[in-house]
Amino acid sequence: MTSHDVRDMLDLPGEAAPRPIKKAKLTGPRPVLKGLAREVQNLGGDNPIAIVPETTTFKKKRFGSRKPAAKWENQSFRNSAREDETLVLKHWRRKAESPAVAPGDEGTAAPNEVKLEDSTFAKYNVKVITAEYNDEQYQKHLLSEDWSRDETDYLVSMVRDYDMRWPVIWDRYEYQPPAITLDPQAAELAIVTASKPRTLEDLKARYYSVAATMMKVHKAPETMVAAEYELMEKMASFNPQQEAQRKLFAEAAFQRTREEAREEESLLIELKRILARSEKLSEERRELYARLDAPASTGNIGVFTTSQGLQQLLQQLMQADKTKKRKSLMGPDGTSPAGPSGLNQQASFDRRDSTVRGESISGPSGTNNKKGPSQGQTERRQLSAEEEILYGVRHFDRITSSGPAFRAERINKPITSKSSIQQQKMLSVLTELGIPHRLIMPTYAVGEAFDHLLTNINLLLEQRKVTEKIQSEINTILAIKKQKEEEAESKQILRQPEAVSGSGDVKVEEVEREKSAAPSINGRKRSASVMSAVSESTKRQKK
Amino acid sequence: MASQTLTSSMQPTDVYGGDEVSAIILDPGFSSVRAGFAGEDTPKSFVSSYYGVNEGGQVFGDDAIHNPLAGLDIRNPMSKEGIVEDWDTATRLWEYAITSRLTSFKQADPRNNGLNDDLKDLDVEMDGVEEGEKPLEEHPLLMTETAWNSPKNRERAIEIAMESWGCPAFWLARNSVLAAFGAGKATALVVDVGASTASVLAIHDGLILKKSIQKSHLAGNWLSSQIRTLFATSEPKVELVPHYTIMSKTPVDAGAPAQATYRTYEKEVTDSFRALEEERVLTEFKESVVQVWTGPGRLNSPMQAGMTNLEYAKSQPGRVFEMPDGYNQMWGGERFTVAEGMWDERAALPVAGEQPVQKGQTISEMVKASVNAVDMDLRSQLLQNIVVTGGTTLVNGFTDRLNNELTVMYPSARIKIQAAGLTAERRFGSWIGGSILGSLGTFHQMWISKKEFEEFGSSVVEKRCK
Ligand SMILES: Nc1ncnc2c1ncn2[C@@H]1O[C@H](COP(=O)(O)OP(=O)(O)OP(=O)(O)O)[C@@H](O)[C@H]1O
Ligand SMILES: [Mg+2]
C-alpha cells in the first residue's frame, strides 16, 4: 500500500507536496557508517529499517544533568520528650539548601542557640495517667484497714513507674514500711510485722479501687464520657477473688500431665464431632419443618374451596405428574410441562408435601410406599384407628360451610383477629406460661388444646378488665365514704373543742393509716386475682 | 548505610524508627568483649576478655595474648558469675576494645598511640591532655550487664563512662533483654548459655522479672571441664596438647600415639597461658564433636527392649577429632555424654574440686523455676517466646533437646523456641539487640545525659535503668 492509497482513503488532498523533500532528506545527510552498522544499513537498501540510532550524547547528558553530590551534615538536635532537655545528640541529616547556620558549635550543649531541631520521635513519648490524690482526699475516701497511706503511695508510684505493667509491678514490689523509731525494739518489731506479702490481685484490687474512687471524686459519674465511665465501672467492679480463682484454674490447666492433655484433646474432638452432628441434625430438622410448614401461598386458593375446584385441582395434578413422567423419559432437555405457571407452582408444592407425608406414613408401617400419590385414590391405604389418631386423620360427613382451611390459620385466628393491644396481652400470657406463640407440632389434638387455652386466656383477660373496673368503683366509693366520715368528725370536733389537744392527733394518725393501707390492699388483691386466674388456666392446660 | 541507597527525596521519615546518633554498644562477657556502632549488624570489635600480664605490664587483644614467648600470665577481669571483678583492668580492656577498632583517642593521647613507651614521659603529658581528650566524647555509650549485676557495679560503670570516657550520654541495659530485642521480642523467656554462666529469665515488655532469674555454672567453661574429664578418663588417656607446643606433626592412624616434634621455650610458659591455649582446642572440640542427645528422653533413659539411648547413640557413626599433635580418635557415644549433664544432673561427669551438679542447675529445671516465678497469665506467652542465645547454645542439638525437654514438661502448652540460625547472631545476640535499641529514634529520650549524671550522681543509674 502506498501513501497515495492511504490519502485516497482518508480523503486528503492528492499528491502531497513534502514528498520530494523527504526523499531529498533521506539521501542527503546519510550517515557514514562502518562495520556491522553499515551491513545492517545495507540490508534495508534505500528504505532504511527502523533502527534506533546510536546516540553518543547519552552519557554526556546524564553527567550534565547530575546535581552535585548531596551534602550531609552532622546536625545537633534535642528531644523534648526528655526530662532533661539539655542533652544534645547529633545525627547525619541532609544539609538544608540554603546555608542557614554555620555548623559552628562542637558538641557543647547550646541552649542559647536559636533553634535546635526537636527529635521527630518526641511525640511517641506517652505516659499512662495514674491516680492522684492529696491528704484530705485520702483521709476522706481512701482509708483502708489493710493498706497504709505510705504503702498506697508506694503502690501508685510503682504503677506510674512501670506504666501499669502488672506482672512487673508485682515482680518488683518490695515495700518496706518506714521504721517508726520510737525506741529500737519497737522499730524492730514494726519491720518484722508490717511488710506483708501481696499477691498480684491484692495490688490490682487496691489500685483499681483507689483509681475508681478518685475518678468519681474528680468527676461526677453522670458527667463522664462513656469510655471514662466504662473504665471506672470496670475498675470498681474488679473482683480479686474471682481473678485469683481464674488463675488457679488456669494454672491447673497449665500443669496438666500428658495423659490429661491427651484425654482432653480427644474429648474436645469428640465434642466437636457431636456438635457438628447435632448441627447437621437440627439443620435437617429445620429443613423438614420448612417443608412441613405451609408456605404463605401467593395464589388465591379461593378457587379450590369448592368441590368443583378441588376436582379441577386433582385433574391438574395428574396432568402435571404425567408430563413430569414424560419429561423424565424424554431426558433432561425435554420441554417444560404445560399449564399456567401459578397453578403449576401450587401443584408442585402439593406434590412435594404429599410425598413427604407418604414417606412418613411408610415409616411405621414398614412398607415403602414410593409410588405415592401418583397411584391416585384407587389404591389409598386403609389406616388403622390408631394410625388415624396418630396422623390426625378425621372424617367429615360433609364439608362445613367455611370449607377446608389450614389448621395453622385456624389456630392463629383467635390471636390475629384481636386488636394489637389485646394480642400483646395474650402473647404475654402465653410467654408467662412458657408456651410458644407458634405451635411447634400443631397436630389436631394440640390445636384443639391451644384453642381451648386461647379462649380461656380471653376469658381471663376479660375478667381482669371487669375486676379492675369494679375495683376502681369500690375505691371511689370508699373515698367518698371517707370524706363523709371526715366531715362528720370535724363537726364532732367543732362540738367538743376541749378534746382537740387530746385525741385529735390519734385520729389523724388513724386516718393516715387507713389511707396508706387501702392502696396496698388493693394492689395485693389485684395481683392475687391474676395469679389465681393464671394458675387456673395452667391447670386446665395441663389437663 | 541504608540511607545511601535512598533517593535524595526520601529522607528517612519517622515511620522508619531509626535515628543514628553514632552510639557505641559495649557488651562485655566472660569470654569476650563485643563493641561496635549502633545500627550495624555485627560488632566491629571482638576482643578476648582474657589479658596477659608480664613485667612490661598488661597486654590486651588476641594479637598479643596468644604469644608464648612473652611469658604472659593470663587473667580475666570478670568473675565466675560473668560480672566485673577487676574494674581497673576491665576499664582498660574495654578501652582497648573501643579504641582499637572504633574510635581512637586523639592523636596526642599518649597511652594508646604507642609513641610513648617511657612511663615518666607519659605522666607528664597525661596532665597536659587530660582535658577534652577522652575517647567517647562524641558517642553515647550503651553498655550491657547481667541481670544479677550488683548496684555498686552499675554505678561504677556509669562513672567510668561519664568521668573517664566523657560520654555525652549513657545507658545500662540487661544483656538478656537485649538478646530478646535482637530476636524481635519484648516479652520472652531468655535462655542464655555463655562461657561462665547459663541463665534463664523472663522478660515482660522489655523489663526483666527479677523473681524469675535463674542461673547456674553449667555453661561453656563447665562444658570444657567435662571434656577435660572425658579426656583424662579415656582409655588410653587423651593428651590435650595446645597448638603452640607443636613444631611439626606427621599423620597417624586413629588411636595410634602421636608423632610430632615439639617446640621448647626458653622461658617457662605459665599454667594460665597453657590453660588458655588448651581452651582453644577445647572450643574446637565443642564446635566439631560435642553433640547433645536430642531426645526423646534422656541419654541414659531406656529406649526399647533393654537398650538405653546411650547404647543407641554409640551404635551411630561417630566423629573424628584430630589433636594439634596429630593424635586422632573416633568419638562415638562419649560426644553425647559430655553435654548430658546440662540436662540430667546424674549424667554429669565428676570434675575434680567441684561440687556435683544439682538438679536445679540443669537448663530444663531452670526454665521450670523461672516460669513458675512469674504471673500465671504470662506463662504460656513466655513458653511461646523462648529466645536462645549465647555461644554454648551452638553445640549441636541444643535447641532440639530444649524443645524436647519442655514439651515433656509442659505437655499442654505450646512451646516455641527462637534461636538465631547464624552463628554470629547467636553469639552476639545481646550486642545485636543493643545495636537495634541504640539506633532507635525513640531511645533518645532514655539516655542518661551527662548533666543528669552530674546532678544526681552515679545512683541515677539505679533509678533509670530498671
Ligand atoms: N560453635 C560453638 N559450639 C559450642 N560452644 C561454642 C561455640 N562457639 C562458642 N562456644 C562457646 O561459647 C562460649 C562463649 O559464649 P559467649 O560469647 O556467649 O559468652 P560470654 O557472653 O562471653 O560469657 P558470659 O555470658 O558467661 O559472660 C565459650 O565458652 C565458647 O567455648
Ligand atoms: Mg553472654
PDB file of C-alpha atoms in Angstrom, chain A residues 206-387:
ATOM      1  CA  ARG A 206      -6.156  -1.715  95.828  1.00  0.00           C
ATOM      2  CA  TYR A 207      -5.016   0.328  92.901  1.00  0.00           C
ATOM      3  CA  TYR A 208      -8.251  -0.058  90.981  1.00  0.00           C
ATOM      4  CA  SER A 209     -10.310   0.888  93.981  1.00  0.00           C
ATOM      5  CA  VAL A 210      -8.150   3.958  94.548  1.00  0.00           C
ATOM      6  CA  ALA A 211      -8.278   4.912  90.888  1.00  0.00           C
ATOM      7  CA  ALA A 212     -12.027   4.378  90.591  1.00  0.00           C
ATOM      8  CA  THR A 213     -12.703   6.347  93.754  1.00  0.00           C
ATOM      9  CA  MET A 214     -10.558   9.215  92.614  1.00  0.00           C
ATOM     10  CA  MET A 215     -12.208   9.242  89.217  1.00  0.00           C
ATOM     11  CA  LYS A 216     -15.524   9.581  90.951  1.00  0.00           C
ATOM     12  CA  VAL A 217     -14.226  12.291  93.207  1.00  0.00           C
ATOM     13  CA  HIS A 218     -12.759  14.318  90.360  1.00  0.00           C
ATOM     14  CA  LYS A 219     -15.718  13.961  88.082  1.00  0.00           C
ATOM     15  CA  ALA A 220     -19.274  13.020  88.837  1.00  0.00           C
ATOM     16  CA  PRO A 221     -20.193   9.743  87.162  1.00  0.00           C
ATOM     17  CA  GLU A 222     -23.084  11.442  85.393  1.00  0.00           C
ATOM     18  CA  THR A 223     -20.788  13.790  83.549  1.00  0.00           C
ATOM     19  CA  MET A 224     -18.324  11.147  82.454  1.00  0.00           C
ATOM     20  CA  VAL A 225     -17.803  10.184  78.854  1.00  0.00           C
ATOM     21  CA  ALA A 226     -18.862   6.659  78.029  1.00  0.00           C
ATOM     22  CA  ALA A 227     -15.284   5.424  77.856  1.00  0.00           C
ATOM     23  CA  GLU A 228     -14.425   7.003  81.186  1.00  0.00           C
ATOM     24  CA  TYR A 229     -17.473   5.600  82.825  1.00  0.00           C
ATOM     25  CA  GLU A 230     -16.785   2.182  81.464  1.00  0.00           C
ATOM     26  CA  LEU A 231     -13.246   2.321  82.763  1.00  0.00           C
ATOM     27  CA  MET A 232     -14.443   3.399  86.158  1.00  0.00           C
ATOM     28  CA  GLU A 233     -17.053   0.682  86.239  1.00  0.00           C
ATOM     29  CA  LYS A 234     -14.509  -1.885  85.260  1.00  0.00           C
ATOM     30  CA  MET A 235     -12.080  -0.793  87.906  1.00  0.00           C
ATOM     31  CA  ALA A 236     -14.720  -0.533  90.580  1.00  0.00           C
ATOM     32  CA  SER A 237     -16.063  -3.969  89.867  1.00  0.00           C
ATOM     33  CA  PHE A 238     -12.696  -5.685  89.932  1.00  0.00           C
ATOM     34  CA  ASN A 239     -13.074  -8.890  91.881  1.00  0.00           C
ATOM     35  CA  PRO A 240      -9.765 -10.176  93.253  1.00  0.00           C
ATOM     36  CA  GLN A 241     -11.209 -13.452  94.481  1.00  0.00           C
ATOM     37  CA  GLN A 242     -12.620 -14.277  91.128  1.00  0.00           C
ATOM     38  CA  GLU A 243      -9.398 -13.296  89.450  1.00  0.00           C
ATOM     39  CA  ALA A 244      -7.392 -15.471  91.809  1.00  0.00           C
ATOM     40  CA  GLN A 245      -9.783 -18.307  91.191  1.00  0.00           C
ATOM     41  CA  ARG A 246      -9.410 -17.906  87.486  1.00  0.00           C
ATOM     42  CA  LYS A 247      -5.660 -18.038  87.781  1.00  0.00           C
ATOM     43  CA  LEU A 248      -5.899 -21.137  89.878  1.00  0.00           C
ATOM     44  CA  PHE A 249      -7.908 -22.800  87.171  1.00  0.00           C
ATOM     45  CA  ALA A 250      -5.532 -21.580  84.522  1.00  0.00           C
ATOM     46  CA  GLU A 251      -2.648 -22.986  86.488  1.00  0.00           C
ATOM     47  CA  ALA A 252      -4.333 -26.331  86.870  1.00  0.00           C
ATOM     48  CA  ALA A 253      -4.921 -26.411  83.148  1.00  0.00           C
ATOM     49  CA  PHE A 254      -1.336 -25.363  82.550  1.00  0.00           C
ATOM     50  CA  GLN A 255       0.032 -28.136  84.702  1.00  0.00           C
ATOM     51  CA  ARG A 256      -1.869 -30.965  83.149  1.00  0.00           C
ATOM     52  CA  THR A 257       0.028 -34.147  82.528  1.00  0.00           C
ATOM     53  CA  ARG A 258       0.455 -35.575  79.111  1.00  0.00           C
ATOM     54  CA  GLU A 259      -2.315 -38.100  79.653  1.00  0.00           C
ATOM     55  CA  GLU A 260      -4.718 -35.458  80.795  1.00  0.00           C
ATOM     56  CA  ALA A 261      -3.829 -33.274  77.898  1.00  0.00           C
ATOM     57  CA  ARG A 262      -4.358 -36.109  75.500  1.00  0.00           C
ATOM     58  CA  GLU A 263      -7.622 -37.050  77.090  1.00  0.00           C
ATOM     59  CA  GLU A 264      -8.828 -33.536  76.935  1.00  0.00           C
ATOM     60  CA  GLU A 265      -7.818 -33.297  73.353  1.00  0.00           C
ATOM     61  CA  SER A 266      -9.736 -36.418  72.452  1.00  0.00           C
ATOM     62  CA  LEU A 267     -12.718 -35.183  74.416  1.00  0.00           C
ATOM     63  CA  LEU A 268     -12.596 -31.924  72.571  1.00  0.00           C
ATOM     64  CA  ILE A 269     -12.526 -33.731  69.258  1.00  0.00           C
ATOM     65  CA  GLU A 270     -15.455 -35.859  70.371  1.00  0.00           C
ATOM     66  CA  LEU A 271     -17.337 -32.769  71.438  1.00  0.00           C
ATOM     67  CA  LYS A 272     -16.667 -31.130  68.146  1.00  0.00           C
ATOM     68  CA  ARG A 273     -17.979 -34.172  66.373  1.00  0.00           C
ATOM     69  CA  ILE A 274     -21.108 -34.273  68.479  1.00  0.00           C
ATOM     70  CA  LEU A 275     -21.719 -30.604  67.925  1.00  0.00           C
ATOM     71  CA  ALA A 276     -21.239 -30.975  64.223  1.00  0.00           C
ATOM     72  CA  ARG A 277     -23.631 -33.882  64.176  1.00  0.00           C
ATOM     73  CA  SER A 278     -26.274 -32.115  66.202  1.00  0.00           C
ATOM     74  CA  GLU A 279     -25.904 -29.127  63.988  1.00  0.00           C
ATOM     75  CA  LYS A 280     -26.439 -31.297  60.993  1.00  0.00           C
ATOM     76  CA  LEU A 281     -29.399 -32.903  62.663  1.00  0.00           C
ATOM     77  CA  SER A 282     -31.025 -29.642  63.549  1.00  0.00           C
ATOM     78  CA  GLU A 283     -30.316 -28.412  60.076  1.00  0.00           C
ATOM     79  CA  GLU A 284     -32.120 -31.403  58.668  1.00  0.00           C
ATOM     80  CA  ARG A 285     -34.934 -30.983  61.108  1.00  0.00           C
ATOM     81  CA  ARG A 286     -35.307 -27.371  60.204  1.00  0.00           C
ATOM     82  CA  GLU A 287     -35.442 -28.274  56.586  1.00  0.00           C
ATOM     83  CA  LEU A 288     -38.085 -30.830  57.362  1.00  0.00           C
ATOM     84  CA  TYR A 289     -40.122 -28.288  59.255  1.00  0.00           C
ATOM     85  CA  ALA A 290     -39.750 -25.847  56.451  1.00  0.00           C
ATOM     86  CA  ARG A 291     -41.217 -28.447  54.179  1.00  0.00           C
ATOM     87  CA  LEU A 292     -43.992 -29.309  56.601  1.00  0.00           C
ATOM     88  CA  ASP A 293     -44.818 -25.703  57.136  1.00  0.00           C
ATOM     89  CA  ALA A 294     -47.333 -24.334  54.767  1.00  0.00           C
ATOM     90  CA  PRO A 295     -45.663 -21.632  52.778  1.00  0.00           C
ATOM     91  CA  ALA A 296     -47.586 -18.439  52.527  1.00  0.00           C
ATOM     92  CA  SER A 297     -49.447 -19.138  49.374  1.00  0.00           C
ATOM     93  CA  THR A 298     -49.217 -16.390  46.864  1.00  0.00           C
ATOM     94  CA  GLY A 299     -52.040 -17.522  44.652  1.00  0.00           C
ATOM     95  CA  ASN A 300     -55.632 -17.263  45.532  1.00  0.00           C
ATOM     96  CA  ILE A 301     -56.867 -20.521  46.973  1.00  0.00           C
ATOM     97  CA  GLY A 302     -60.451 -19.464  46.822  1.00  0.00           C
ATOM     98  CA  VAL A 303     -60.714 -21.289  43.506  1.00  0.00           C
ATOM     99  CA  PHE A 304     -60.166 -24.591  45.238  1.00  0.00           C
ATOM    100  CA  THR A 305     -62.579 -24.134  48.105  1.00  0.00           C
ATOM    101  CA  THR A 306     -65.481 -25.646  46.259  1.00  0.00           C
ATOM    102  CA  SER A 307     -65.619 -29.316  45.438  1.00  0.00           C
ATOM    103  CA  GLN A 308     -65.619 -28.453  41.798  1.00  0.00           C
ATOM    104  CA  GLY A 309     -62.438 -26.532  42.214  1.00  0.00           C
ATOM    105  CA  LEU A 310     -60.900 -29.463  44.030  1.00  0.00           C
ATOM    106  CA  GLN A 311     -61.735 -31.776  41.237  1.00  0.00           C
ATOM    107  CA  GLN A 312     -60.064 -29.425  38.886  1.00  0.00           C
ATOM    108  CA  LEU A 313     -57.002 -29.307  41.027  1.00  0.00           C
ATOM    109  CA  LEU A 314     -56.777 -33.065  41.084  1.00  0.00           C
ATOM    110  CA  GLN A 315     -57.007 -33.094  37.350  1.00  0.00           C
ATOM    111  CA  GLN A 316     -54.231 -30.625  37.144  1.00  0.00           C
ATOM    112  CA  LEU A 317     -52.072 -32.604  39.471  1.00  0.00           C
ATOM    113  CA  MET A 318     -52.472 -35.728  37.442  1.00  0.00           C
ATOM    114  CA  GLN A 319     -51.634 -33.745  34.359  1.00  0.00           C
ATOM    115  CA  ALA A 320     -48.521 -32.351  35.927  1.00  0.00           C
ATOM    116  CA  ASP A 321     -47.493 -35.767  37.051  1.00  0.00           C
ATOM    117  CA  LYS A 322     -47.897 -37.204  33.654  1.00  0.00           C
ATOM    118  CA  THR A 323     -45.892 -34.513  31.979  1.00  0.00           C
ATOM    119  CA  LYS A 324     -43.241 -34.993  34.580  1.00  0.00           C
ATOM    120  CA  LYS A 325     -43.065 -38.659  33.827  1.00  0.00           C
ATOM    121  CA  ARG A 326     -42.916 -37.988  30.170  1.00  0.00           C
ATOM    122  CA  LYS A 327     -40.266 -35.459  30.753  1.00  0.00           C
ATOM    123  CA  SER A 328     -38.101 -37.889  32.643  1.00  0.00           C
ATOM    124  CA  LEU A 329     -38.474 -40.345  29.800  1.00  0.00           C
ATOM    125  CA  MET A 330     -37.567 -37.693  27.297  1.00  0.00           C
ATOM    126  CA  GLY A 331     -34.475 -36.792  29.205  1.00  0.00           C
ATOM    127  CA  PRO A 332     -33.328 -33.669  30.962  1.00  0.00           C
ATOM    128  CA  ASP A 333     -33.693 -31.369  27.980  1.00  0.00           C
ATOM    129  CA  GLY A 334     -37.348 -32.135  27.432  1.00  0.00           C
ATOM    130  CA  THR A 335     -39.929 -29.454  27.027  1.00  0.00           C
ATOM    131  CA  SER A 336     -41.274 -27.842  30.122  1.00  0.00           C
ATOM    132  CA  PRO A 337     -44.644 -29.063  31.313  1.00  0.00           C
ATOM    133  CA  ALA A 338     -47.579 -27.131  30.094  1.00  0.00           C
ATOM    134  CA  GLY A 339     -50.048 -25.270  32.243  1.00  0.00           C
ATOM    135  CA  PRO A 340     -50.332 -21.867  33.844  1.00  0.00           C
ATOM    136  CA  SER A 341     -47.211 -21.237  35.862  1.00  0.00           C
ATOM    137  CA  GLY A 342     -49.030 -20.100  39.013  1.00  0.00           C
ATOM    138  CA  LEU A 343     -51.109 -23.210  39.262  1.00  0.00           C
ATOM    139  CA  ASN A 344     -48.161 -25.309  38.334  1.00  0.00           C
ATOM    140  CA  GLN A 345     -46.250 -23.988  41.277  1.00  0.00           C
ATOM    141  CA  GLN A 346     -49.123 -24.765  43.566  1.00  0.00           C
ATOM    142  CA  ALA A 347     -49.332 -28.217  42.193  1.00  0.00           C
ATOM    143  CA  SER A 348     -45.673 -28.921  42.579  1.00  0.00           C
ATOM    144  CA  PHE A 349     -45.858 -27.799  46.178  1.00  0.00           C
ATOM    145  CA  ASP A 350     -48.697 -30.113  46.911  1.00  0.00           C
ATOM    146  CA  ARG A 351     -46.858 -32.913  45.310  1.00  0.00           C
ATOM    147  CA  ARG A 352     -43.855 -32.374  47.451  1.00  0.00           C
ATOM    148  CA  ASP A 353     -45.978 -32.140  50.529  1.00  0.00           C
ATOM    149  CA  SER A 354     -47.755 -35.335  49.811  1.00  0.00           C
ATOM    150  CA  THR A 355     -44.600 -37.267  49.069  1.00  0.00           C
ATOM    151  CA  VAL A 356     -43.226 -36.274  52.397  1.00  0.00           C
ATOM    152  CA  ARG A 357     -46.351 -37.390  54.060  1.00  0.00           C
ATOM    153  CA  GLY A 358     -46.267 -40.581  52.098  1.00  0.00           C
ATOM    154  CA  GLU A 359     -42.793 -41.345  53.306  1.00  0.00           C
ATOM    155  CA  SER A 360     -43.608 -40.599  56.894  1.00  0.00           C
ATOM    156  CA  ILE A 361     -46.596 -42.880  56.649  1.00  0.00           C
ATOM    157  CA  SER A 362     -44.488 -45.641  55.265  1.00  0.00           C
ATOM    158  CA  GLY A 363     -42.118 -45.329  58.200  1.00  0.00           C
ATOM    159  CA  PRO A 364     -44.082 -47.025  60.982  1.00  0.00           C
ATOM    160  CA  SER A 365     -45.989 -49.425  58.767  1.00  0.00           C
ATOM    161  CA  GLY A 366     -42.824 -50.779  57.272  1.00  0.00           C
ATOM    162  CA  THR A 367     -43.612 -50.880  53.581  1.00  0.00           C
ATOM    163  CA  ASN A 368     -42.052 -48.248  51.491  1.00  0.00           C
ATOM    164  CA  ASN A 369     -44.752 -46.614  49.505  1.00  0.00           C
ATOM    165  CA  LYS A 370     -42.666 -44.905  46.894  1.00  0.00           C
ATOM    166  CA  LYS A 371     -45.391 -44.680  44.337  1.00  0.00           C
ATOM    167  CA  GLY A 372     -47.124 -42.109  46.465  1.00  0.00           C
ATOM    168  CA  PRO A 373     -49.992 -40.082  45.157  1.00  0.00           C
ATOM    169  CA  SER A 374     -49.401 -40.863  41.539  1.00  0.00           C
ATOM    170  CA  GLN A 375     -51.412 -44.006  42.078  1.00  0.00           C
ATOM    171  CA  GLY A 376     -54.440 -41.879  42.707  1.00  0.00           C
ATOM    172  CA  GLN A 377     -57.293 -42.526  45.078  1.00  0.00           C
ATOM    173  CA  THR A 378     -57.898 -46.030  43.942  1.00  0.00           C
ATOM    174  CA  GLU A 379     -55.180 -47.583  45.985  1.00  0.00           C
ATOM    175  CA  ARG A 380     -55.452 -45.484  49.100  1.00  0.00           C
ATOM    176  CA  ARG A 381     -54.219 -47.370  52.128  1.00  0.00           C
ATOM    177  CA  GLN A 382     -56.592 -48.159  54.879  1.00  0.00           C
ATOM    178  CA  LEU A 383     -55.322 -46.742  58.125  1.00  0.00           C
ATOM    179  CA  SER A 384     -55.990 -48.423  61.404  1.00  0.00           C
ATOM    180  CA  ALA A 385     -57.811 -46.488  64.122  1.00  0.00           C
ATOM    181  CA  GLU A 386     -54.544 -45.900  65.978  1.00  0.00           C
ATOM    182  CA  GLU A 387     -52.790 -44.598  62.922  1.00  0.00           C
TER     183      GLU A 387
END
